[in-house]
PDB file of C-alpha atoms in Angstrom:
ATOM      1  CA  MET A   1       0.000   0.000   0.000  1.00  0.00           C
ATOM      2  CA  ARG A   2       1.270   3.486  -0.864  1.00  0.00           C
ATOM      3  CA  TYR A   3       1.060   6.109   1.879  1.00  0.00           C
ATOM      4  CA  ASP A   4       0.590   9.840   1.347  1.00  0.00           C
ATOM      5  CA  LEU A   5       3.458  11.217   3.445  1.00  0.00           C
ATOM      6  CA  ASN A   6       2.004  14.735   3.170  1.00  0.00           C
ATOM      7  CA  LEU A   7      -0.739  13.631   5.551  1.00  0.00           C
ATOM      8  CA  LEU A   8       1.620  12.685   8.383  1.00  0.00           C
ATOM      9  CA  PRO A   9       2.498  16.248   9.525  1.00  0.00           C
ATOM     10  CA  ILE A  10      -1.245  16.942   9.574  1.00  0.00           C
ATOM     11  CA  PHE A  11      -1.753  13.939  11.843  1.00  0.00           C
ATOM     12  CA  ILE A  12       0.928  15.234  14.254  1.00  0.00           C
ATOM     13  CA  ALA A  13      -0.543  18.752  14.226  1.00  0.00           C
ATOM     14  CA  LEU A  14      -3.980  17.370  15.114  1.00  0.00           C
ATOM     15  CA  MET A  15      -2.466  15.232  17.870  1.00  0.00           C
ATOM     16  CA  GLU A  16      -0.765  18.197  19.487  1.00  0.00           C
ATOM     17  CA  GLU A  17      -3.353  20.916  18.957  1.00  0.00           C
ATOM     18  CA  ARG A  18      -6.423  18.738  19.668  1.00  0.00           C
ATOM     19  CA  SER A  19      -8.345  21.232  17.527  1.00  0.00           C
ATOM     20  CA  VAL A  20      -9.037  21.312  13.793  1.00  0.00           C
ATOM     21  CA  THR A  21      -9.081  25.124  13.858  1.00  0.00           C
ATOM     22  CA  ARG A  22      -5.729  25.483  15.625  1.00  0.00           C
ATOM     23  CA  ALA A  23      -4.111  22.756  13.528  1.00  0.00           C
ATOM     24  CA  ALA A  24      -5.276  24.483  10.336  1.00  0.00           C
ATOM     25  CA  GLU A  25      -3.872  27.827  11.526  1.00  0.00           C
ATOM     26  CA  ARG A  26      -0.579  26.217  12.465  1.00  0.00           C
ATOM     27  CA  LEU A  27      -0.222  24.527   9.073  1.00  0.00           C
ATOM     28  CA  GLY A  28      -1.445  27.514   7.055  1.00  0.00           C
ATOM     29  CA  MET A  29      -4.440  25.589   5.721  1.00  0.00           C
ATOM     30  CA  THR A  30      -8.144  26.334   5.539  1.00  0.00           C
ATOM     31  CA  GLN A  31     -10.399  24.316   7.825  1.00  0.00           C
ATOM     32  CA  PRO A  32     -12.172  22.608   4.881  1.00  0.00           C
ATOM     33  CA  ALA A  33      -8.802  21.574   3.432  1.00  0.00           C
ATOM     34  CA  LEU A  34      -7.682  20.166   6.767  1.00  0.00           C
ATOM     35  CA  SER A  35     -11.002  18.347   7.254  1.00  0.00           C
ATOM     36  CA  ASN A  36     -10.552  16.804   3.808  1.00  0.00           C
ATOM     37  CA  ALA A  37      -7.022  15.730   4.746  1.00  0.00           C
ATOM     38  CA  LEU A  38      -8.347  14.196   7.963  1.00  0.00           C
ATOM     39  CA  ALA A  39     -10.854  12.186   5.950  1.00  0.00           C
ATOM     40  CA  ARG A  40      -8.010  10.834   3.802  1.00  0.00           C
ATOM     41  CA  LEU A  41      -5.977  10.080   6.949  1.00  0.00           C
ATOM     42  CA  ARG A  42      -8.864   8.056   8.349  1.00  0.00           C
ATOM     43  CA  LEU A  43      -9.105   6.108   5.118  1.00  0.00           C
ATOM     44  CA  MET A  44      -5.362   5.536   4.919  1.00  0.00           C
ATOM     45  CA  LEU A  45      -4.968   4.430   8.552  1.00  0.00           C
ATOM     46  CA  LYS A  46      -8.319   2.638   8.743  1.00  0.00           C
ATOM     47  CA  ASP A  47      -9.444   4.319  11.954  1.00  0.00           C
ATOM     48  CA  GLN A  48     -11.532   7.294  13.078  1.00  0.00           C
ATOM     49  CA  LEU A  49      -8.322   8.698  14.666  1.00  0.00           C
ATOM     50  CA  PHE A  50      -9.984  11.742  16.300  1.00  0.00           C
ATOM     51  CA  ILE A  51     -13.360  12.070  17.977  1.00  0.00           C
ATOM     52  CA  ARG A  52     -15.110  15.437  18.194  1.00  0.00           C
ATOM     53  CA  GLU A  53     -15.888  16.604  21.714  1.00  0.00           C
ATOM     54  CA  ARG A  54     -17.323  19.804  23.139  1.00  0.00           C
ATOM     55  CA  TYR A  55     -13.967  21.602  23.373  1.00  0.00           C
ATOM     56  CA  GLY A  56     -12.044  20.074  20.494  1.00  0.00           C
ATOM     57  CA  ILE A  57     -11.022  16.609  19.406  1.00  0.00           C
ATOM     58  CA  GLN A  58      -9.569  13.639  21.255  1.00  0.00           C
ATOM     59  CA  PRO A  59      -7.390  10.910  19.697  1.00  0.00           C
ATOM     60  CA  THR A  60      -8.548   7.323  19.589  1.00  0.00           C
ATOM     61  CA  PRO A  61      -6.418   4.559  21.151  1.00  0.00           C
ATOM     62  CA  ILE A  62      -5.069   3.672  17.698  1.00  0.00           C
ATOM     63  CA  ALA A  63      -4.065   7.311  17.068  1.00  0.00           C
ATOM     64  CA  LEU A  64      -2.247   7.388  20.408  1.00  0.00           C
ATOM     65  CA  GLU A  65      -0.453   4.168  19.482  1.00  0.00           C
ATOM     66  CA  LEU A  66       0.549   5.437  16.030  1.00  0.00           C
ATOM     67  CA  ALA A  67       1.716   8.911  17.093  1.00  0.00           C
ATOM     68  CA  PRO A  68       5.232   8.076  18.428  1.00  0.00           C
ATOM     69  CA  GLY A  69       6.142   6.040  15.355  1.00  0.00           C
ATOM     70  CA  ILE A  70       4.892   8.722  12.952  1.00  0.00           C
ATOM     71  CA  ALA A  71       6.776  11.426  14.859  1.00  0.00           C
ATOM     72  CA  ASP A  72       9.974   9.338  14.717  1.00  0.00           C
ATOM     73  CA  ALA A  73       9.504   8.734  10.980  1.00  0.00           C
ATOM     74  CA  LEU A  74       9.172  12.467  10.343  1.00  0.00           C
ATOM     75  CA  ALA A  75      12.276  13.045  12.434  1.00  0.00           C
ATOM     76  CA  SER A  76      14.275  10.613  10.295  1.00  0.00           C
ATOM     77  CA  LEU A  77      13.096  12.325   7.109  1.00  0.00           C
ATOM     78  CA  ASP A  78      14.073  15.729   8.482  1.00  0.00           C
ATOM     79  CA  ASP A  79      17.537  14.460   9.429  1.00  0.00           C
ATOM     80  CA  ALA A  80      18.036  13.061   5.928  1.00  0.00           C
ATOM     81  CA  VAL A  81      16.818  16.136   4.050  1.00  0.00           C
ATOM     82  CA  LEU A  82      17.415  19.189   6.216  1.00  0.00           C
ATOM     83  CA  GLY A  83      20.854  18.061   7.336  1.00  0.00           C
ATOM     84  CA  GLN A  84      22.108  18.417   3.757  1.00  0.00           C
ATOM     85  CA  GLN A  85      20.841  21.951   3.268  1.00  0.00           C
ATOM     86  CA  ASP A  86      22.860  25.123   3.664  1.00  0.00           C
ATOM     87  CA  PHE A  87      21.445  27.901   5.799  1.00  0.00           C
ATOM     88  CA  ASP A  88      22.044  31.609   5.218  1.00  0.00           C
ATOM     89  CA  PRO A  89      20.360  33.559   8.037  1.00  0.00           C
ATOM     90  CA  ALA A  90      20.648  36.871   6.216  1.00  0.00           C
ATOM     91  CA  SER A  91      18.446  35.660   3.331  1.00  0.00           C
ATOM     92  CA  ALA A  92      16.388  32.900   4.968  1.00  0.00           C
ATOM     93  CA  GLN A  93      12.594  33.157   5.139  1.00  0.00           C
ATOM     94  CA  ARG A  94      11.453  30.855   7.917  1.00  0.00           C
ATOM     95  CA  LEU A  95       9.137  30.527  10.897  1.00  0.00           C
ATOM     96  CA  PHE A  96      10.362  28.892  14.118  1.00  0.00           C
ATOM     97  CA  THR A  97       8.065  27.916  16.957  1.00  0.00           C
ATOM     98  CA  ILE A  98       9.707  28.208  20.379  1.00  0.00           C
ATOM     99  CA  ALA A  99       8.309  27.608  23.858  1.00  0.00           C
ATOM    100  CA  PRO A 100       9.728  29.980  26.499  1.00  0.00           C
ATOM    101  CA  ASN A 101       8.544  30.014  30.077  1.00  0.00           C
ATOM    102  CA  GLY A 102       7.304  33.330  31.492  1.00  0.00           C
ATOM    103  CA  TYR A 103      10.748  34.322  32.752  1.00  0.00           C
ATOM    104  CA  VAL A 104      12.473  33.770  29.411  1.00  0.00           C
ATOM    105  CA  GLU A 105       9.686  35.525  27.513  1.00  0.00           C
ATOM    106  CA  PHE A 106      10.048  38.581  29.753  1.00  0.00           C
ATOM    107  CA  VAL A 107      13.838  38.994  29.875  1.00  0.00           C
ATOM    108  CA  ILE A 108      15.287  37.107  26.892  1.00  0.00           C
ATOM    109  CA  VAL A 109      12.829  37.064  23.983  1.00  0.00           C
ATOM    110  CA  PRO A 110      12.813  40.868  23.394  1.00  0.00           C
ATOM    111  CA  ALA A 111      16.607  40.847  23.045  1.00  0.00           C
ATOM    112  CA  LEU A 112      16.412  37.774  20.796  1.00  0.00           C
ATOM    113  CA  VAL A 113      13.851  39.430  18.507  1.00  0.00           C
ATOM    114  CA  ALA A 114      16.007  42.563  18.296  1.00  0.00           C
ATOM    115  CA  ARG A 115      19.022  40.449  17.352  1.00  0.00           C
ATOM    116  CA  LEU A 116      17.029  38.589  14.689  1.00  0.00           C
ATOM    117  CA  ALA A 117      15.986  41.907  13.150  1.00  0.00           C
ATOM    118  CA  GLU A 118      19.667  42.781  12.739  1.00  0.00           C
ATOM    119  CA  VAL A 119      21.110  39.531  11.402  1.00  0.00           C
ATOM    120  CA  ALA A 120      18.141  37.555  10.027  1.00  0.00           C
ATOM    121  CA  PRO A 121      15.205  39.829   9.146  1.00  0.00           C
ATOM    122  CA  GLY A 122      13.366  37.024   7.352  1.00  0.00           C
ATOM    123  CA  ILE A 123      13.276  34.779  10.418  1.00  0.00           C
ATOM    124  CA  ARG A 124       9.984  34.914  12.344  1.00  0.00           C
ATOM    125  CA  LEU A 125       9.184  33.473  15.747  1.00  0.00           C
ATOM    126  CA  ARG A 126       5.949  31.930  16.964  1.00  0.00           C
ATOM    127  CA  LEU A 127       5.763  31.613  20.749  1.00  0.00           C
ATOM    128  CA  THR A 128       3.852  28.878  22.531  1.00  0.00           C
ATOM    129  CA  PRO A 129       3.754  28.842  26.342  1.00  0.00           C
ATOM    130  CA  TYR A 130       5.792  26.493  28.513  1.00  0.00           C
ATOM    131  CA  GLY A 131       4.463  25.818  31.992  1.00  0.00           C
ATOM    132  CA  ASN A 132       4.980  22.330  33.398  1.00  0.00           C
ATOM    133  CA  ASP A 133       4.268  19.941  30.538  1.00  0.00           C
ATOM    134  CA  LEU A 134       6.989  19.491  27.926  1.00  0.00           C
ATOM    135  CA  ALA A 135       4.712  17.402  25.706  1.00  0.00           C
ATOM    136  CA  GLU A 136       2.156  20.197  25.405  1.00  0.00           C
ATOM    137  CA  THR A 137       4.766  22.538  23.915  1.00  0.00           C
ATOM    138  CA  GLY A 138       5.357  20.293  20.892  1.00  0.00           C
ATOM    139  CA  VAL A 139       9.088  19.926  21.584  1.00  0.00           C
ATOM    140  CA  VAL A 140       8.757  16.213  22.418  1.00  0.00           C
ATOM    141  CA  SER A 141       7.319  15.478  18.970  1.00  0.00           C
ATOM    142  CA  GLY A 142       9.660  17.949  17.251  1.00  0.00           C
ATOM    143  CA  THR A 143       7.054  20.369  15.917  1.00  0.00           C
ATOM    144  CA  THR A 144       8.461  23.051  18.224  1.00  0.00           C
ATOM    145  CA  ALA A 145      12.070  24.043  17.656  1.00  0.00           C
ATOM    146  CA  MET A 146      13.013  24.428  21.307  1.00  0.00           C
ATOM    147  CA  VAL A 147      11.772  24.944  24.828  1.00  0.00           C
ATOM    148  CA  LEU A 148      13.438  27.494  27.110  1.00  0.00           C
ATOM    149  CA  GLY A 149      13.254  27.515  30.880  1.00  0.00           C
ATOM    150  CA  ARG A 150      13.795  24.976  33.608  1.00  0.00           C
ATOM    151  CA  ILE A 151      13.839  21.443  32.170  1.00  0.00           C
ATOM    152  CA  THR A 152      13.163  18.535  34.509  1.00  0.00           C
ATOM    153  CA  ASP A 153      12.835  14.852  33.647  1.00  0.00           C
ATOM    154  CA  PRO A 154      13.250  15.269  29.867  1.00  0.00           C
ATOM    155  CA  PRO A 155      12.480  12.229  27.698  1.00  0.00           C
ATOM    156  CA  ASP A 156      15.289  10.462  25.865  1.00  0.00           C
ATOM    157  CA  ASN A 157      14.524  12.150  22.538  1.00  0.00           C
ATOM    158  CA  LEU A 158      15.355  15.631  23.872  1.00  0.00           C
ATOM    159  CA  VAL A 159      18.788  17.235  24.053  1.00  0.00           C
ATOM    160  CA  VAL A 160      19.212  19.651  26.991  1.00  0.00           C
ATOM    161  CA  GLN A 161      21.762  22.475  27.128  1.00  0.00           C
ATOM    162  CA  HIS A 162      22.462  24.513  30.248  1.00  0.00           C
ATOM    163  CA  LEU A 163      22.507  28.240  29.463  1.00  0.00           C
ATOM    164  CA  MET A 164      22.891  30.081  32.767  1.00  0.00           C
ATOM    165  CA  ASP A 165      22.127  30.106  36.486  1.00  0.00           C
ATOM    166  CA  GLU A 166      19.827  32.788  37.851  1.00  0.00           C
ATOM    167  CA  SER A 167      19.458  34.122  41.393  1.00  0.00           C
ATOM    168  CA  LEU A 168      16.602  35.840  43.236  1.00  0.00           C
ATOM    169  CA  GLN A 169      16.078  39.352  44.582  1.00  0.00           C
ATOM    170  CA  CYS A 170      13.295  41.314  46.261  1.00  0.00           C
ATOM    171  CA  VAL A 171      11.278  44.296  45.018  1.00  0.00           C
ATOM    172  CA  VAL A 172       9.441  46.869  47.175  1.00  0.00           C
ATOM    173  CA  ARG A 173       8.106  50.345  46.482  1.00  0.00           C
ATOM    174  CA  THR A 174      10.372  53.343  46.711  1.00  0.00           C
ATOM    175  CA  GLY A 175       9.720  55.165  49.966  1.00  0.00           C
ATOM    176  CA  HIS A 176       8.395  52.075  51.715  1.00  0.00           C
ATOM    177  CA  PRO A 177       7.690  53.133  55.321  1.00  0.00           C
ATOM    178  CA  LEU A 178       9.343  50.070  56.882  1.00  0.00           C
ATOM    179  CA  ILE A 179      12.078  49.049  54.431  1.00  0.00           C
ATOM    180  CA  GLY A 180      15.309  50.954  53.815  1.00  0.00           C
ATOM    181  CA  ASP A 181      18.280  49.604  51.858  1.00  0.00           C
ATOM    182  CA  SER A 182      17.985  46.077  53.237  1.00  0.00           C
ATOM    183  CA  ILE A 183      15.364  43.702  54.524  1.00  0.00           C
ATOM    184  CA  SER A 184      15.604  41.422  57.544  1.00  0.00           C
ATOM    185  CA  ARG A 185      14.199  37.933  57.914  1.00  0.00           C
ATOM    186  CA  ASP A 186      11.567  39.193  60.358  1.00  0.00           C
ATOM    187  CA  GLN A 187      10.497  41.969  57.984  1.00  0.00           C
ATOM    188  CA  PHE A 188      10.324  39.536  55.047  1.00  0.00           C
ATOM    189  CA  GLU A 189       8.103  37.140  56.975  1.00  0.00           C
ATOM    190  CA  ALA A 190       5.869  39.898  58.346  1.00  0.00           C
ATOM    191  CA  MET A 191       5.170  41.482  54.955  1.00  0.00           C
ATOM    192  CA  LYS A 192       2.517  40.567  52.417  1.00  0.00           C
ATOM    193  CA  HIS A 193       3.858  39.098  49.187  1.00  0.00           C
ATOM    194  CA  VAL A 194       2.965  39.276  45.501  1.00  0.00           C
ATOM    195  CA  ASN A 195       3.232  35.939  43.713  1.00  0.00           C
ATOM    196  CA  VAL A 196       3.264  35.116  40.001  1.00  0.00           C
ATOM    197  CA  VAL A 197       0.948  32.391  38.666  1.00  0.00           C
ATOM    198  CA  PRO A 198       0.157  30.071  36.935  1.00  0.00           C
ATOM    199  CA  PRO A 199       2.456  27.667  38.808  1.00  0.00           C
ATOM    200  CA  GLY A 200       5.466  26.376  36.978  1.00  0.00           C
ATOM    201  CA  ARG A 201       8.991  25.153  37.577  1.00  0.00           C
ATOM    202  CA  LEU A 202      10.134  28.657  38.565  1.00  0.00           C
ATOM    203  CA  ARG A 203       7.418  29.020  41.179  1.00  0.00           C
ATOM    204  CA  ALA A 204       8.101  25.529  42.536  1.00  0.00           C
ATOM    205  CA  GLY A 205      11.794  26.394  42.782  1.00  0.00           C
ATOM    206  CA  LEU A 206      11.043  29.525  44.818  1.00  0.00           C
ATOM    207  CA  PHE A 207       8.864  27.634  47.268  1.00  0.00           C
ATOM    208  CA  GLN A 208      11.581  25.016  47.666  1.00  0.00           C
ATOM    209  CA  ALA A 209      14.258  27.672  48.220  1.00  0.00           C
ATOM    210  CA  LEU A 210      12.171  29.392  50.900  1.00  0.00           C
ATOM    211  CA  ALA A 211      11.448  26.086  52.623  1.00  0.00           C
ATOM    212  CA  GLN A 212      15.125  25.114  52.649  1.00  0.00           C
ATOM    213  CA  ARG A 213      15.972  28.400  54.421  1.00  0.00           C
ATOM    214  CA  SER A 214      12.955  28.100  56.733  1.00  0.00           C
ATOM    215  CA  LEU A 215      11.606  31.400  55.399  1.00  0.00           C
ATOM    216  CA  LYS A 216       7.877  31.937  55.630  1.00  0.00           C
ATOM    217  CA  ARG A 217       5.928  33.961  53.075  1.00  0.00           C
ATOM    218  CA  GLU A 218       2.351  35.223  53.259  1.00  0.00           C
ATOM    219  CA  VAL A 219       1.043  35.499  49.707  1.00  0.00           C
ATOM    220  CA  ALA A 220      -1.573  38.252  49.678  1.00  0.00           C
ATOM    221  CA  LEU A 221      -1.877  38.694  45.921  1.00  0.00           C
ATOM    222  CA  SER A 222      -1.270  36.516  42.874  1.00  0.00           C
ATOM    223  CA  VAL A 223      -0.824  37.940  39.375  1.00  0.00           C
ATOM    224  CA  THR A 224      -0.620  36.151  36.048  1.00  0.00           C
ATOM    225  CA  ASN A 225       2.592  37.652  34.643  1.00  0.00           C
ATOM    226  CA  PHE A 226       5.714  39.548  35.585  1.00  0.00           C
ATOM    227  CA  PHE A 227       4.516  42.741  33.904  1.00  0.00           C
ATOM    228  CA  ALA A 228       1.906  43.221  36.631  1.00  0.00           C
ATOM    229  CA  VAL A 229       4.309  42.937  39.564  1.00  0.00           C
ATOM    230  CA  ALA A 230       5.749  46.454  39.380  1.00  0.00           C
ATOM    231  CA  GLU A 231       2.266  47.971  39.309  1.00  0.00           C
ATOM    232  CA  MET A 232       1.143  45.978  42.325  1.00  0.00           C
ATOM    233  CA  VAL A 233       4.268  46.623  44.374  1.00  0.00           C
ATOM    234  CA  ALA A 234       4.356  50.341  43.496  1.00  0.00           C
ATOM    235  CA  ALA A 235       0.772  50.797  44.704  1.00  0.00           C
ATOM    236  CA  THR A 236       1.083  48.859  47.983  1.00  0.00           C
ATOM    237  CA  ASP A 237       3.461  48.020  50.812  1.00  0.00           C
ATOM    238  CA  TYR A 238       3.760  44.485  49.443  1.00  0.00           C
ATOM    239  CA  ILE A 239       6.978  42.740  48.416  1.00  0.00           C
ATOM    240  CA  ALA A 240       7.842  40.385  45.547  1.00  0.00           C
ATOM    241  CA  THR A 241      10.679  37.884  45.224  1.00  0.00           C
ATOM    242  CA  LEU A 242      11.719  37.565  41.593  1.00  0.00           C
ATOM    243  CA  PRO A 243      14.630  36.481  39.374  1.00  0.00           C
ATOM    244  CA  ARG A 244      17.551  38.906  39.239  1.00  0.00           C
ATOM    245  CA  LEU A 245      17.185  39.811  35.553  1.00  0.00           C
ATOM    246  CA  ILE A 246      13.504  40.589  36.004  1.00  0.00           C
ATOM    247  CA  CYS A 247      14.364  42.792  38.977  1.00  0.00           C
ATOM    248  CA  ARG A 248      16.936  44.541  36.796  1.00  0.00           C
ATOM    249  CA  ARG A 249      14.193  45.368  34.297  1.00  0.00           C
ATOM    250  CA  LEU A 250      11.798  46.513  37.015  1.00  0.00           C
ATOM    251  CA  ALA A 251      14.470  48.693  38.664  1.00  0.00           C
ATOM    252  CA  ILE A 252      14.191  51.112  35.728  1.00  0.00           C
ATOM    253  CA  ASP A 253      10.838  52.105  37.210  1.00  0.00           C
ATOM    254  CA  PRO A 254      11.534  54.874  39.802  1.00  0.00           C
ATOM    255  CA  ARG A 255       8.516  53.755  41.818  1.00  0.00           C
ATOM    256  CA  VAL A 256      10.231  50.544  42.955  1.00  0.00           C
ATOM    257  CA  LYS A 257      13.582  49.490  44.364  1.00  0.00           C
ATOM    258  CA  VAL A 258      15.461  46.203  44.342  1.00  0.00           C
ATOM    259  CA  LEU A 259      16.959  44.661  47.484  1.00  0.00           C
ATOM    260  CA  PRO A 260      18.847  41.471  48.281  1.00  0.00           C
ATOM    261  CA  PRO A 261      16.722  38.822  50.019  1.00  0.00           C
ATOM    262  CA  PRO A 262      17.238  38.269  53.757  1.00  0.00           C
ATOM    263  CA  ALA A 263      18.910  34.920  53.039  1.00  0.00           C
ATOM    264  CA  ASP A 264      20.781  33.363  50.135  1.00  0.00           C
ATOM    265  CA  LEU A 265      18.020  31.677  48.147  1.00  0.00           C
ATOM    266  CA  GLY A 266      20.436  29.919  45.827  1.00  0.00           C
ATOM    267  CA  THR A 267      20.084  29.781  42.050  1.00  0.00           C
ATOM    268  CA  PHE A 268      17.943  28.044  39.452  1.00  0.00           C
ATOM    269  CA  PRO A 269      19.016  26.873  35.994  1.00  0.00           C
ATOM    270  CA  VAL A 270      17.889  28.311  32.670  1.00  0.00           C
ATOM    271  CA  GLU A 271      18.077  25.631  29.998  1.00  0.00           C
ATOM    272  CA  MET A 272      17.272  24.960  26.366  1.00  0.00           C
ATOM    273  CA  ALA A 273      15.936  21.642  25.049  1.00  0.00           C
ATOM    274  CA  TRP A 274      15.256  20.423  21.524  1.00  0.00           C
ATOM    275  CA  HIS A 275      14.312  17.235  19.717  1.00  0.00           C
ATOM    276  CA  VAL A 276      17.168  15.004  18.549  1.00  0.00           C
ATOM    277  CA  ARG A 277      15.830  15.364  14.999  1.00  0.00           C
ATOM    278  CA  TYR A 278      17.277  18.892  14.976  1.00  0.00           C
ATOM    279  CA  ARG A 279      20.686  17.987  16.382  1.00  0.00           C
ATOM    280  CA  HIS A 280      22.458  18.541  13.064  1.00  0.00           C
ATOM    281  CA  ASP A 281      19.971  20.739  11.208  1.00  0.00           C
ATOM    282  CA  PRO A 282      21.893  23.889  10.120  1.00  0.00           C
ATOM    283  CA  ALA A 283      19.038  26.340  10.702  1.00  0.00           C
ATOM    284  CA  HIS A 284      18.237  24.997  14.147  1.00  0.00           C
ATOM    285  CA  ARG A 285      21.902  24.894  15.130  1.00  0.00           C
ATOM    286  CA  TRP A 286      22.236  28.538  14.099  1.00  0.00           C
ATOM    287  CA  LEU A 287      19.146  29.537  16.096  1.00  0.00           C
ATOM    288  CA  ARG A 288      20.388  27.704  19.182  1.00  0.00           C
ATOM    289  CA  ARG A 289      23.730  29.506  18.996  1.00  0.00           C
ATOM    290  CA  LEU A 290      21.923  32.837  18.666  1.00  0.00           C
ATOM    291  CA  VAL A 291      19.775  32.069  21.720  1.00  0.00           C
ATOM    292  CA  ALA A 292      22.826  31.082  23.776  1.00  0.00           C
ATOM    293  CA  ASP A 293      24.751  34.201  22.690  1.00  0.00           C
ATOM    294  CA  THR A 294      21.750  36.425  23.452  1.00  0.00           C
ATOM    295  CA  ILE A 295      21.376  34.993  26.959  1.00  0.00           C
ATOM    296  CA  ALA A 296      25.103  35.392  27.599  1.00  0.00           C
ATOM    297  CA  ALA A 297      24.903  39.059  26.548  1.00  0.00           C
ATOM    298  CA  VAL A 298      21.779  39.796  28.605  1.00  0.00           C
ATOM    299  CA  SER A 299      22.989  38.112  31.765  1.00  0.00           C
TER     300      SER A 299
END
């Protein structure tokens, strides 16, 4: 039997997006065209593959069984074809999907985009969020070029590179009635704290660091991103404990000031991971070098 290999990336996109609409957008197809391709996939693989539900589609047991093998087959094809191609960043026209966590998106991605504009104006980035689940980012299947953040328990098909270690600092409002140029353990524990959610590896690391130093923290307010922290701290007598590079960005705001924490909270790693299928791909290798150089320059 002859297989239409053009249908396999569509299968992987549907597996990861769990939505015909999102898969069509990702692949640059119309929804009718993708629905037609799905019909041909079902015929080719002799299974329904995806069942419509209220909030999207869910794969059948056979689809779940087929997915790893199809992803590996696509990886082998990419290694065979892309590995032989030259890559000129100055003239390349290409879209890369990357998955940064909230920290990397705040402090690293703007500098990366600025660098791309200088050396590779035809390279575009599509960002997908990275919280706790590596599989949800698409990096495990190889549809996402890389994930950036704190990588724990990576599967065997991912390559992980350590980029830097980051420390933690505290932020309070300028003119705080109780805090001068330093903060004591008692003051830290007595104050109300601003926390950043949703939970992720960074947040888990902070809780662990506080527990190891027997530091208590009363979380009075939770916000959804780092951009909101300065506004909350500037308008209250609250305090926030954040990564050093984020504090450096926030320190530009005259309404807030940055202080060392009352105890050494240690460091956390910032890492980059990618699928083994891209180990030797020239374009991906170039992008990884640019990311590493950008982080080295920012830090």
